[in-house]
């Protein structure tokens, strides 16, 4: 059914009539179309998804490491490793519930009952029993249970926030639209499931139920989006695969080489197991989890709650933020900013619902008493209420536009509640889309006054006089031209402009025009007679008015947004506004916050006729804003950006945002204004609904990724030195370090420095560089070369230290030699001390000593590692567990010399290391 068709044709296509369906036909259609409910596709299978968590290569490597630990007799280490595997996989397992929770939240928003015409009579039925072709009756306060083409409407305004994301009431009417390819936000002759009636009433025919509604489309889009891996998950999986292949290849080569060199199969197998133990990064998964968890904690302090650990790192590589306007960039509180009265332009300071702000004209304070009549109209021709809120000034009950007018009066020190008590409302002519104005009649002492507000030109057409400095005179052409000029000027700044007028009347006039001016609450259908009668009274009351002035208002940007937008530009992030609001308003806000100077504006209607290739081309534009879009449009924009290689962050608070939030690499829901649906669909929730909090979260994400690179380099450096130490032992004929000692380096002395690197506070200039290239791998060629260099160096040093100590004993290179334990203990000490030096090198390129004292946790971690080293060397109980022996002074001299050589090598190659670290740790796009 098209919104451009006549209602008669629509009824014909549905085989329906204005009298409603018969009971038999309704029952038949219920079987044909199904119940008016949202269908949940069950995707979550507990056993299957639980087992799938353990097919990850890194998990397999850790399981193998646990098995090796058990084989080597370290049951406790094996238990720790298996616990790490279970903990990490449990995190992924519990994320699978998210999609189902989002759909359940959608279902809660559908009303339970509705009034329809069945067999020519009004019947209250379960909303689930509504079928296409049903005639449904809507009244003020009703939630809309289906998609309805309006047959008749009486001053109908709906809240479409769940579909559009905009809180401004939408005027609806019965009739035809003559424009094709309109977005949902522009189809004003139809009301949609999930919206609600703010005022007025209507009757219409049901054109869509269940999953065939616009609301159902959102549910379908939300369900069909598959959960995708984060960049970090993809990189860890690739790295785990690389490490696995290297480990298998080397183990096979060493085993084969051992057999070729006439070593026994058991001895060759022992070397192979040592190689495997040295190449498995046992602490990697735990340290990544710690880094992400600390990032989550820091973000929580910055008003951002992360629901999925891997989302922290994904934020760090974001390249585009797709943000809505209302409530994220703006306060979602209409605020009066400009007045025109008494022939002067007056600026009103203050934003939002705080009743604080001065009135300024020509650079000086304006006398508010000269605005008494204008402020009187704003208070009395108004149905909103202000509720005291100690923290936020006022909370608006009712229409946000009318609430802004009351706040304006409060800024002028008018107690609006008390003022209304002394100016009793006698009657009201409600706003309608034909007249575009509303009027109230109030008693003022023994007199009466008509107060009118509405569209400026429509109000002006009803006026014959004008009020200037408390003096009333005839309205002349010069005045009319000036008012129109001022209206155009305010509208060009994207302000919503209202005109205000009044007239004083006596009791005789009131009596002659009294009657049923307000629409009775029971009325549900406009009739020609009632409409004609009301128009006669309106024409009498809303005539011969005195024009008072213009008021311009806007939903203002949040104070922190402009600075946050500036920071995103410095960080190389592209910000795209996607809003359901009008183009002029969106453009003005975009310019005001520094998002764009001259943005290209694209409407929902433009998107309807745009191919995917054309959309991708548009998205390459530097400054672009999308306005009057619907949920499917937002999904298309996100999908196209991802096709262009972007990591996309999407913000949203409404049901309309749910598909895009779930499709995005990172969905960010608003904590205050966000619906349950949006929060379930998102990976992150901003508790203060502030755009700047999102930028802070992206900064923290970048820090987390840098830290992951740092501790990854540190951990793999340890594995590399262990690997080459074992390789050297192969050629020496005896291993210079035992597998159990390798495991203790990985799970003991290395843990604390790596954890400290994982929680580093990061560099101050981290938001002054472009997002990293998503093609950059954790295990890059540069890192492999670095690991090869450091591994060979420390492996050679370890072999030299081991050989010298073994030579002291004079019994040759044998595991049975008396000095063997001292030799392996010395190699263990060399590995630990070289890793101490390497920990500070891995921290950054700001100078060795700055690296030492820039991270207190790292300093403490190193100290603890050294204490552990001494305990392992000199504690009798630990000696028995790790097969170590006390080192002599001469042994320590050898160990320290090896560490100093490594440090000296690092200093000599300082420029090389800086370049390596820039590529390995700090590489940008």
PDB file of N, CA and C in Angstrom, residues 640-684:
ATOM      1  N   UNK A 640      28.184   0.673   4.189  1.00  0.00           N
ATOM      2  CA  UNK A 640      29.024   1.245   3.129  1.00  0.00           C
ATOM      3  C   UNK A 640      30.370   1.705   3.678  1.00  0.00           C
ATOM      4  N   UNK A 641      30.364   2.293   4.861  1.00  0.00           N
ATOM      5  CA  UNK A 641      31.622   2.719   5.486  1.00  0.00           C
ATOM      6  C   UNK A 641      32.518   1.520   5.780  1.00  0.00           C
ATOM      7  N   UNK A 642      31.917   0.423   6.247  1.00  0.00           N
ATOM      8  CA  UNK A 642      32.696  -0.784   6.514  1.00  0.00           C
ATOM      9  C   UNK A 642      33.265  -1.374   5.228  1.00  0.00           C
ATOM     10  N   UNK A 643      32.490  -1.289   4.140  1.00  0.00           N
ATOM     11  CA  UNK A 643      32.980  -1.764   2.844  1.00  0.00           C
ATOM     12  C   UNK A 643      34.181  -0.947   2.376  1.00  0.00           C
ATOM     13  N   UNK A 644      34.229   0.313   2.800  1.00  0.00           N
ATOM     14  CA  UNK A 644      35.346   1.196   2.441  1.00  0.00           C
ATOM     15  C   UNK A 644      36.559   0.971   3.346  1.00  0.00           C
ATOM     16  N   UNK A 645      36.449   0.018   4.284  1.00  0.00           N
ATOM     17  CA  UNK A 645      37.581  -0.318   5.134  1.00  0.00           C
ATOM     18  C   UNK A 645      37.624   0.408   6.457  1.00  0.00           C
ATOM     19  N   UNK A 646      36.548   1.090   6.822  1.00  0.00           N
ATOM     20  CA  UNK A 646      36.539   1.851   8.070  1.00  0.00           C
ATOM     21  C   UNK A 646      36.144   0.980   9.264  1.00  0.00           C
ATOM     22  N   UNK A 647      36.678   1.327  10.428  1.00  0.00           N
ATOM     23  CA  UNK A 647      36.197   0.789  11.695  1.00  0.00           C
ATOM     24  C   UNK A 647      35.204   1.814  12.226  1.00  0.00           C
ATOM     25  N   UNK A 648      33.931   1.421  12.328  1.00  0.00           N
ATOM     26  CA  UNK A 648      32.842   2.384  12.534  1.00  0.00           C
ATOM     27  C   UNK A 648      32.286   2.318  13.955  1.00  0.00           C
ATOM     28  N   UNK A 649      32.239   3.478  14.594  1.00  0.00           N
ATOM     29  CA  UNK A 649      31.560   3.653  15.877  1.00  0.00           C
ATOM     30  C   UNK A 649      30.234   4.334  15.598  1.00  0.00           C
ATOM     31  N   UNK A 650      29.138   3.779  16.108  1.00  0.00           N
ATOM     32  CA  UNK A 650      27.803   4.347  15.888  1.00  0.00           C
ATOM     33  C   UNK A 650      27.168   4.672  17.234  1.00  0.00           C
ATOM     34  N   UNK A 651      26.627   5.869  17.357  1.00  0.00           N
ATOM     35  CA  UNK A 651      25.916   6.249  18.577  1.00  0.00           C
ATOM     36  C   UNK A 651      24.417   6.208  18.324  1.00  0.00           C
ATOM     37  N   UNK A 652      23.653   5.960  19.385  1.00  0.00           N
ATOM     38  CA  UNK A 652      22.203   5.950  19.253  1.00  0.00           C
ATOM     39  C   UNK A 652      21.523   5.779  20.591  1.00  0.00           C
ATOM     40  N   UNK A 653      20.243   6.157  20.655  1.00  0.00           N
ATOM     41  CA  UNK A 653      19.492   6.010  21.895  1.00  0.00           C
ATOM     42  C   UNK A 653      18.106   5.436  21.695  1.00  0.00           C
ATOM     43  N   UNK A 654      17.649   5.358  20.458  1.00  0.00           N
ATOM     44  CA  UNK A 654      16.285   4.914  20.199  1.00  0.00           C
ATOM     45  C   UNK A 654      16.219   3.512  19.629  1.00  0.00           C
ATOM     46  N   UNK A 655      15.017   2.996  19.549  1.00  0.00           N
ATOM     47  CA  UNK A 655      14.787   1.702  18.905  1.00  0.00           C
ATOM     48  C   UNK A 655      15.251   1.769  17.453  1.00  0.00           C
ATOM     49  N   UNK A 656      15.071   2.925  16.834  1.00  0.00           N
ATOM     50  CA  UNK A 656      15.479   3.086  15.440  1.00  0.00           C
ATOM     51  C   UNK A 656      16.970   2.867  15.236  1.00  0.00           C
ATOM     52  N   UNK A 657      17.751   3.044  16.291  1.00  0.00           N
ATOM     53  CA  UNK A 657      19.199   2.925  16.172  1.00  0.00           C
ATOM     54  C   UNK A 657      19.705   1.491  16.347  1.00  0.00           C
ATOM     55  N   UNK A 658      18.843   0.580  16.826  1.00  0.00           N
ATOM     56  CA  UNK A 658      19.286  -0.765  17.196  1.00  0.00           C
ATOM     57  C   UNK A 658      19.994  -1.510  16.055  1.00  0.00           C
ATOM     58  N   UNK A 659      19.447  -1.554  14.829  1.00  0.00           N
ATOM     59  CA  UNK A 659      20.154  -2.286  13.764  1.00  0.00           C
ATOM     60  C   UNK A 659      21.540  -1.724  13.480  1.00  0.00           C
ATOM     61  N   UNK A 660      21.654  -0.391  13.416  1.00  0.00           N
ATOM     62  CA  UNK A 660      22.957   0.224  13.125  1.00  0.00           C
ATOM     63  C   UNK A 660      23.933   0.001  14.275  1.00  0.00           C
ATOM     64  N   UNK A 661      23.431   0.047  15.516  1.00  0.00           N
ATOM     65  CA  UNK A 661      24.295  -0.197  16.678  1.00  0.00           C
ATOM     66  C   UNK A 661      24.873  -1.604  16.623  1.00  0.00           C
ATOM     67  N   UNK A 662      24.069  -2.566  16.229  1.00  0.00           N
ATOM     68  CA  UNK A 662      24.522  -3.955  16.181  1.00  0.00           C
ATOM     69  C   UNK A 662      25.410  -4.206  14.955  1.00  0.00           C
ATOM     70  N   UNK A 663      25.140  -3.514  13.856  1.00  0.00           N
ATOM     71  CA  UNK A 663      25.934  -3.660  12.643  1.00  0.00           C
ATOM     72  C   UNK A 663      27.310  -3.038  12.810  1.00  0.00           C
ATOM     73  N   UNK A 664      27.414  -1.980  13.584  1.00  0.00           N
ATOM     74  CA  UNK A 664      28.665  -1.238  13.739  1.00  0.00           C
ATOM     75  C   UNK A 664      29.749  -2.099  14.378  1.00  0.00           C
ATOM     76  N   UNK A 665      30.991  -1.690  14.170  1.00  0.00           N
ATOM     77  CA  UNK A 665      32.096  -2.347  14.864  1.00  0.00           C
ATOM     78  C   UNK A 665      31.990  -2.099  16.363  1.00  0.00           C
ATOM     79  N   UNK A 666      31.564  -0.888  16.717  1.00  0.00           N
ATOM     80  CA  UNK A 666      31.275  -0.546  18.113  1.00  0.00           C
ATOM     81  C   UNK A 666      29.973   0.248  18.153  1.00  0.00           C
ATOM     82  N   UNK A 667      28.950  -0.309  18.801  1.00  0.00           N
ATOM     83  CA  UNK A 667      27.700   0.414  19.008  1.00  0.00           C
ATOM     84  C   UNK A 667      27.733   1.086  20.366  1.00  0.00           C
ATOM     85  N   UNK A 668      27.391   2.376  20.397  1.00  0.00           N
ATOM     86  CA  UNK A 668      27.430   3.149  21.642  1.00  0.00           C
ATOM     87  C   UNK A 668      26.026   3.667  21.942  1.00  0.00           C
ATOM     88  N   UNK A 669      25.428   3.166  23.027  1.00  0.00           N
ATOM     89  CA  UNK A 669      24.082   3.586  23.424  1.00  0.00           C
ATOM     90  C   UNK A 669      24.167   4.654  24.512  1.00  0.00           C
ATOM     91  N   UNK A 670      23.120   5.457  24.608  1.00  0.00           N
ATOM     92  CA  UNK A 670      23.054   6.504  25.621  1.00  0.00           C
ATOM     93  C   UNK A 670      22.449   5.938  26.909  1.00  0.00           C
ATOM     94  N   UNK A 671      23.089   6.215  28.028  1.00  0.00           N
ATOM     95  CA  UNK A 671      22.656   5.651  29.299  1.00  0.00           C
ATOM     96  C   UNK A 671      21.439   6.318  29.892  1.00  0.00           C
ATOM     97  N   UNK A 672      21.257   7.631  29.642  1.00  0.00           N
ATOM     98  CA  UNK A 672      20.150   8.379  30.244  1.00  0.00           C
ATOM     99  C   UNK A 672      18.893   8.276  29.370  1.00  0.00           C
ATOM    100  N   UNK A 673      19.029   8.635  28.103  1.00  0.00           N
ATOM    101  CA  UNK A 673      17.866   8.662  27.211  1.00  0.00           C
ATOM    102  C   UNK A 673      17.710   7.372  26.416  1.00  0.00           C
ATOM    103  N   UNK A 674      18.690   6.477  26.488  1.00  0.00           N
ATOM    104  CA  UNK A 674      18.656   5.273  25.676  1.00  0.00           C
ATOM    105  C   UNK A 674      17.569   4.298  26.080  1.00  0.00           C
ATOM    106  N   UNK A 675      16.961   3.666  25.085  1.00  0.00           N
ATOM    107  CA  UNK A 675      15.964   2.623  25.337  1.00  0.00           C
ATOM    108  C   UNK A 675      16.670   1.316  25.677  1.00  0.00           C
ATOM    109  N   UNK A 676      15.906   0.386  26.274  1.00  0.00           N
ATOM    110  CA  UNK A 676      16.466  -0.934  26.578  1.00  0.00           C
ATOM    111  C   UNK A 676      16.982  -1.608  25.307  1.00  0.00           C
ATOM    112  N   UNK A 677      16.276  -1.389  24.208  1.00  0.00           N
ATOM    113  CA  UNK A 677      16.657  -2.013  22.944  1.00  0.00           C
ATOM    114  C   UNK A 677      18.039  -1.545  22.504  1.00  0.00           C
ATOM    115  N   UNK A 678      18.257  -0.229  22.542  1.00  0.00           N
ATOM    116  CA  UNK A 678      19.545   0.313  22.108  1.00  0.00           C
ATOM    117  C   UNK A 678      20.670  -0.163  23.018  1.00  0.00           C
ATOM    118  N   UNK A 679      20.402  -0.242  24.321  1.00  0.00           N
ATOM    119  CA  UNK A 679      21.449  -0.675  25.264  1.00  0.00           C
ATOM    120  C   UNK A 679      21.806  -2.139  25.062  1.00  0.00           C
ATOM    121  N   UNK A 680      20.823  -2.971  24.747  1.00  0.00           N
ATOM    122  CA  UNK A 680      21.105  -4.383  24.519  1.00  0.00           C
ATOM    123  C   UNK A 680      21.869  -4.591  23.218  1.00  0.00           C
ATOM    124  N   UNK A 681      21.653  -3.711  22.239  1.00  0.00           N
ATOM    125  CA  UNK A 681      22.285  -3.863  20.932  1.00  0.00           C
ATOM    126  C   UNK A 681      23.709  -3.316  20.909  1.00  0.00           C
ATOM    127  N   UNK A 682      24.076  -2.509  21.875  1.00  0.00           N
ATOM    128  CA  UNK A 682      25.358  -1.812  21.871  1.00  0.00           C
ATOM    129  C   UNK A 682      26.430  -2.571  22.648  1.00  0.00           C
ATOM    130  N   UNK A 683      27.688  -2.267  22.338  1.00  0.00           N
ATOM    131  CA  UNK A 683      28.818  -2.809  23.097  1.00  0.00           C
ATOM    132  C   UNK A 683      29.242  -1.864  24.211  1.00  0.00           C
ATOM    133  N   UNK A 684      28.850  -0.589  24.088  1.00  0.00           N
ATOM    134  CA  UNK A 684      29.254   0.398  25.078  1.00  0.00           C
ATOM    135  C   UNK A 684      28.069   1.301  25.415  1.00  0.00           C
TER     136      UNK A 684
END
